[in-house]
């Protein structure tokens, strides 16, 4: 019978939740200005923020880099600018470089070595493989800029630009010797088996005194053979500590025979020679296959 009796005081029980409910409704339909502003900001800014996180463009720093080195006035800056230009034509004029400069360039993705495993119908083959072409000053006093970058792991390949007239073989050979030594050291101390790539670009082939790349290669090999002996002798005289420190300065595998660029493959450095002229707009076509082979 007790269950049928009305509750002694039902009103407080029913009306207790009402103020809370009302206040919630009131705050939803008439929020304080601070909450309104915060909500509006979040609504507009969060999607924009997510968009930039997800679709962030690849920064230039992530791109593989090809380094241009070589003696002063050999045509490094001209080559870089002509490669980047749509027509492949040389710049009107250049000045002696004093600071490094990089330009973003590209080659058709279809010539990148990794593309040989793709189907011919793969749409990604129509895209372009982007990379940075990085110019360095060739003046003797500024060569430390190039030397500090040559063995960097970020460098995908090194392009040594020389003037095909080869008026001073010794000067060119000395610079090349240092570049080769840095690449050899980097290849032999690296944990990966991937070899270092060097292209010797024999520029200014349009000039009538220009020598063919095969002749330049032979002259440089002969010069480096002599330098290798004299440099190793100098080191032995200065620091003959009997611990074989000269090995670090010896180019290529041990052995007293003549130096050849081919022999550098044994120490993990692959070298190729190519001739061409910025003036005739030839380098884009001649360099692209080699650059593609480095990917
Ligand atoms: N005839 C001819 N001249 C060229 C060629 N390439 C470059 N030159 C000229 O060579 C000169 C030097 O070119 P740069 O590109 O400034 O040489 P660089 O190697 O950058 O020189 P540094 O900045 O001093 O290291 C310029 O007057 C160019 O016009 C070429 O293929 N043929
Ligand atoms: Mg320059």
PDB file of N, CA and C and ligand atoms in Angstrom, residues 70-80 90-98 135-139 161 163 203-207 276-281 283, ligand 1:
ATOM      1  N   UNK A  70      85.616  22.561 -59.614  1.00  0.00           N
ATOM      2  CA  UNK A  70      86.552  22.705 -60.729  1.00  0.00           C
ATOM      3  C   UNK A  70      87.240  24.053 -60.689  1.00  0.00           C
ATOM      4  N   UNK A  71      88.307  24.205 -61.474  1.00  0.00           N
ATOM      5  CA  UNK A  71      89.090  25.452 -61.448  1.00  0.00           C
ATOM      6  C   UNK A  71      88.264  26.671 -61.840  1.00  0.00           C
ATOM      7  N   UNK A  72      88.801  27.855 -61.507  1.00  0.00           N
ATOM      8  CA  UNK A  72      88.124  29.112 -61.820  1.00  0.00           C
ATOM      9  C   UNK A  72      87.960  29.265 -63.334  1.00  0.00           C
ATOM     10  N   UNK A  73      86.854  29.867 -63.728  1.00  0.00           N
ATOM     11  CA  UNK A  73      86.538  30.194 -65.128  1.00  0.00           C
ATOM     12  C   UNK A  73      86.397  28.977 -66.038  1.00  0.00           C
ATOM     13  N   UNK A  74      86.158  27.802 -65.457  1.00  0.00           N
ATOM     14  CA  UNK A  74      85.975  26.605 -66.296  1.00  0.00           C
ATOM     15  C   UNK A  74      84.542  26.524 -66.834  1.00  0.00           C
ATOM     16  N   UNK A  75      83.630  27.294 -66.210  1.00  0.00           N
ATOM     17  CA  UNK A  75      82.246  27.337 -66.718  1.00  0.00           C
ATOM     18  C   UNK A  75      81.217  26.698 -65.799  1.00  0.00           C
ATOM     19  N   UNK A  76      81.504  26.579 -64.501  1.00  0.00           N
ATOM     20  CA  UNK A  76      80.565  25.927 -63.559  1.00  0.00           C
ATOM     21  C   UNK A  76      79.250  26.700 -63.451  1.00  0.00           C
ATOM     22  N   UNK A  77      79.376  28.025 -63.211  1.00  0.00           N
ATOM     23  CA  UNK A  77      78.159  28.821 -63.026  1.00  0.00           C
ATOM     24  C   UNK A  77      77.354  28.854 -64.326  1.00  0.00           C
ATOM     25  N   UNK A  78      78.061  29.000 -65.458  1.00  0.00           N
ATOM     26  CA  UNK A  78      77.366  29.017 -66.753  1.00  0.00           C
ATOM     27  C   UNK A  78      76.636  27.695 -66.980  1.00  0.00           C
ATOM     28  N   UNK A  79      77.298  26.590 -66.649  1.00  0.00           N
ATOM     29  CA  UNK A  79      76.688  25.267 -66.848  1.00  0.00           C
ATOM     30  C   UNK A  79      75.430  25.125 -65.984  1.00  0.00           C
ATOM     31  N   UNK A  80      75.527  25.575 -64.722  1.00  0.00           N
ATOM     32  CA  UNK A  80      74.385  25.440 -63.816  1.00  0.00           C
ATOM     33  C   UNK A  80      73.189  26.251 -64.332  1.00  0.00           C
ATOM     34  N   UNK A  90      73.176  29.341 -72.756  1.00  0.00           N
ATOM     35  CA  UNK A  90      74.058  29.912 -71.727  1.00  0.00           C
ATOM     36  C   UNK A  90      73.553  31.265 -71.248  1.00  0.00           C
ATOM     37  N   UNK A  91      73.971  31.687 -70.033  1.00  0.00           N
ATOM     38  CA  UNK A  91      73.587  33.008 -69.541  1.00  0.00           C
ATOM     39  C   UNK A  91      74.332  34.086 -70.318  1.00  0.00           C
ATOM     40  N   UNK A  92      73.790  35.314 -70.313  1.00  0.00           N
ATOM     41  CA  UNK A  92      74.430  36.408 -71.041  1.00  0.00           C
ATOM     42  C   UNK A  92      75.846  36.630 -70.514  1.00  0.00           C
ATOM     43  N   UNK A  93      75.993  36.683 -69.189  1.00  0.00           N
ATOM     44  CA  UNK A  93      77.342  36.831 -68.622  1.00  0.00           C
ATOM     45  C   UNK A  93      77.355  36.297 -67.192  1.00  0.00           C
ATOM     46  N   UNK A  94      78.554  35.939 -66.729  1.00  0.00           N
ATOM     47  CA  UNK A  94      78.694  35.463 -65.342  1.00  0.00           C
ATOM     48  C   UNK A  94      79.832  36.249 -64.694  1.00  0.00           C
ATOM     49  N   UNK A  95      79.855  36.200 -63.353  1.00  0.00           N
ATOM     50  CA  UNK A  95      80.951  36.850 -62.625  1.00  0.00           C
ATOM     51  C   UNK A  95      81.665  35.780 -61.822  1.00  0.00           C
ATOM     52  N   UNK A  96      82.894  36.061 -61.431  1.00  0.00           N
ATOM     53  CA  UNK A  96      83.641  35.130 -60.580  1.00  0.00           C
ATOM     54  C   UNK A  96      82.836  34.846 -59.311  1.00  0.00           C
ATOM     55  N   UNK A  97      82.570  33.568 -59.052  1.00  0.00           N
ATOM     56  CA  UNK A  97      81.756  33.216 -57.881  1.00  0.00           C
ATOM     57  C   UNK A  97      82.556  33.374 -56.601  1.00  0.00           C
ATOM     58  N   UNK A  98      81.890  33.920 -55.584  1.00  0.00           N
ATOM     59  CA  UNK A  98      82.552  34.044 -54.269  1.00  0.00           C
ATOM     60  C   UNK A  98      81.817  33.279 -53.195  1.00  0.00           C
ATOM     61  N   UNK A 135      76.601  25.093 -57.108  1.00  0.00           N
ATOM     62  CA  UNK A 135      77.816  25.680 -57.682  1.00  0.00           C
ATOM     63  C   UNK A 135      78.770  26.098 -56.561  1.00  0.00           C
ATOM     64  N   UNK A 136      80.075  25.965 -56.799  1.00  0.00           N
ATOM     65  CA  UNK A 136      81.060  26.399 -55.790  1.00  0.00           C
ATOM     66  C   UNK A 136      82.080  27.319 -56.472  1.00  0.00           C
ATOM     67  N   UNK A 137      82.712  28.218 -55.717  1.00  0.00           N
ATOM     68  CA  UNK A 137      83.734  29.088 -56.330  1.00  0.00           C
ATOM     69  C   UNK A 137      84.986  28.274 -56.658  1.00  0.00           C
ATOM     70  N   UNK A 138      85.608  28.589 -57.805  1.00  0.00           N
ATOM     71  CA  UNK A 138      86.785  27.824 -58.216  1.00  0.00           C
ATOM     72  C   UNK A 138      88.103  28.461 -57.808  1.00  0.00           C
ATOM     73  N   UNK A 139      88.051  29.707 -57.317  1.00  0.00           N
ATOM     74  CA  UNK A 139      89.292  30.393 -56.941  1.00  0.00           C
ATOM     75  C   UNK A 139      90.000  29.621 -55.819  1.00  0.00           C
ATOM     76  N   UNK A 161      84.151  20.324 -63.404  1.00  0.00           N
ATOM     77  CA  UNK A 161      84.128  21.039 -64.692  1.00  0.00           C
ATOM     78  C   UNK A 161      85.526  21.583 -64.981  1.00  0.00           C
ATOM     79  N   UNK A 163      88.187  23.311 -68.281  1.00  0.00           N
ATOM     80  CA  UNK A 163      88.267  23.940 -69.603  1.00  0.00           C
ATOM     81  C   UNK A 163      89.040  22.978 -70.515  1.00  0.00           C
ATOM     82  N   UNK A 203      84.438  21.007 -70.494  1.00  0.00           N
ATOM     83  CA  UNK A 203      83.623  22.091 -71.055  1.00  0.00           C
ATOM     84  C   UNK A 203      84.399  22.887 -72.125  1.00  0.00           C
ATOM     85  N   UNK A 204      83.711  23.792 -72.766  1.00  0.00           N
ATOM     86  CA  UNK A 204      84.256  24.698 -73.781  1.00  0.00           C
ATOM     87  C   UNK A 204      84.810  23.919 -74.977  1.00  0.00           C
ATOM     88  N   UNK A 205      84.103  22.859 -75.364  1.00  0.00           N
ATOM     89  CA  UNK A 205      84.559  22.067 -76.513  1.00  0.00           C
ATOM     90  C   UNK A 205      84.395  22.845 -77.815  1.00  0.00           C
ATOM     91  N   UNK A 206      83.669  23.984 -77.758  1.00  0.00           N
ATOM     92  CA  UNK A 206      83.477  24.799 -78.969  1.00  0.00           C
ATOM     93  C   UNK A 206      84.730  25.605 -79.323  1.00  0.00           C
ATOM     94  N   UNK A 207      85.630  25.772 -78.347  1.00  0.00           N
ATOM     95  CA  UNK A 207      86.838  26.575 -78.607  1.00  0.00           C
ATOM     96  C   UNK A 207      87.804  25.749 -79.456  1.00  0.00           C
ATOM     97  N   UNK A 276      81.653  18.653 -73.892  1.00  0.00           N
ATOM     98  CA  UNK A 276      80.482  19.438 -74.285  1.00  0.00           C
ATOM     99  C   UNK A 276      80.748  20.918 -74.141  1.00  0.00           C
ATOM    100  N   UNK A 277      79.738  21.697 -74.480  1.00  0.00           N
ATOM    101  CA  UNK A 277      79.910  23.153 -74.461  1.00  0.00           C
ATOM    102  C   UNK A 277      78.644  23.823 -73.927  1.00  0.00           C
ATOM    103  N   UNK A 278      78.838  24.708 -72.962  1.00  0.00           N
ATOM    104  CA  UNK A 278      77.705  25.516 -72.472  1.00  0.00           C
ATOM    105  C   UNK A 278      77.262  26.428 -73.600  1.00  0.00           C
ATOM    106  N   UNK A 279      78.257  26.956 -74.318  1.00  0.00           N
ATOM    107  CA  UNK A 279      77.990  27.925 -75.387  1.00  0.00           C
ATOM    108  C   UNK A 279      77.042  27.324 -76.437  1.00  0.00           C
ATOM    109  N   UNK A 280      77.200  26.035 -76.732  1.00  0.00           N
ATOM    110  CA  UNK A 280      76.335  25.378 -77.717  1.00  0.00           C
ATOM    111  C   UNK A 280      75.100  24.736 -77.083  1.00  0.00           C
ATOM    112  N   UNK A 281      74.900  24.971 -75.792  1.00  0.00           N
ATOM    113  CA  UNK A 281      73.715  24.441 -75.097  1.00  0.00           C
ATOM    114  C   UNK A 281      73.658  22.923 -75.081  1.00  0.00           C
ATOM    115  N   UNK A 283      74.973  20.747 -72.561  1.00  0.00           N
ATOM    116  CA  UNK A 283      75.145  19.996 -71.324  1.00  0.00           C
ATOM    117  C   UNK A 283      73.875  19.359 -70.775  1.00  0.00           C
TER     118      UNK A 283
HETATM  119  N1  LIG B   1      83.513  29.536 -75.353  1.00  0.00           N
HETATM  120  C1  LIG B   1      82.935  29.130 -74.241  1.00  0.00           C
HETATM  121  N2  LIG B   1      82.936  29.921 -73.159  1.00  0.00           N
HETATM  122  C2  LIG B   1      82.344  29.471 -72.029  1.00  0.00           C
HETATM  123  C3  LIG B   1      81.729  28.203 -71.946  1.00  0.00           C
HETATM  124  N3  LIG B   1      81.252  28.026 -70.693  1.00  0.00           N
HETATM  125  C4  LIG B   1      81.544  29.140 -70.004  1.00  0.00           C
HETATM  126  N4  LIG B   1      82.208  30.027 -70.802  1.00  0.00           N
HETATM  127  C5  LIG B   1      82.709  31.350 -70.427  1.00  0.00           C
HETATM  128  O1  LIG B   1      83.721  31.174 -69.444  1.00  0.00           O
HETATM  129  C6  LIG B   1      83.703  32.275 -68.537  1.00  0.00           C
HETATM  130  C7  LIG B   1      83.691  31.779 -67.109  1.00  0.00           C
HETATM  131  O2  LIG B   1      82.472  31.096 -66.873  1.00  0.00           O
HETATM  132  P1  LIG B   1      81.898  30.889 -65.395  1.00  0.00           P
HETATM  133  O3  LIG B   1      80.663  30.075 -65.533  1.00  0.00           O
HETATM  134  O4  LIG B   1      81.772  32.184 -64.680  1.00  0.00           O
HETATM  135  O5  LIG B   1      83.067  30.055 -64.735  1.00  0.00           O
HETATM  136  P2  LIG B   1      83.155  29.482 -63.248  1.00  0.00           P
HETATM  137  O6  LIG B   1      83.714  28.112 -63.342  1.00  0.00           O
HETATM  138  O7  LIG B   1      81.847  29.627 -62.559  1.00  0.00           O
HETATM  139  O8  LIG B   1      84.234  30.446 -62.608  1.00  0.00           O
HETATM  140  P3  LIG B   1      84.436  30.775 -61.032  1.00  0.00           P
HETATM  141  O9  LIG B   1      83.133  31.281 -60.515  1.00  0.00           O
HETATM  142  O10 LIG B   1      85.513  31.815 -61.002  1.00  0.00           O
HETATM  143  O11 LIG B   1      84.885  29.517 -60.370  1.00  0.00           O
HETATM  144  C8  LIG B   1      82.486  33.120 -68.897  1.00  0.00           C
HETATM  145  O12 LIG B   1      82.913  34.212 -69.644  1.00  0.00           O
HETATM  146  C9  LIG B   1      81.643  32.205 -69.761  1.00  0.00           C
HETATM  147  O13 LIG B   1      80.888  32.898 -70.710  1.00  0.00           O
HETATM  148  C10 LIG B   1      81.720  27.376 -73.135  1.00  0.00           C
HETATM  149  O14 LIG B   1      81.229  26.265 -73.197  1.00  0.00           O
HETATM  150  N5  LIG B   1      82.355  27.904 -74.236  1.00  0.00           N
END
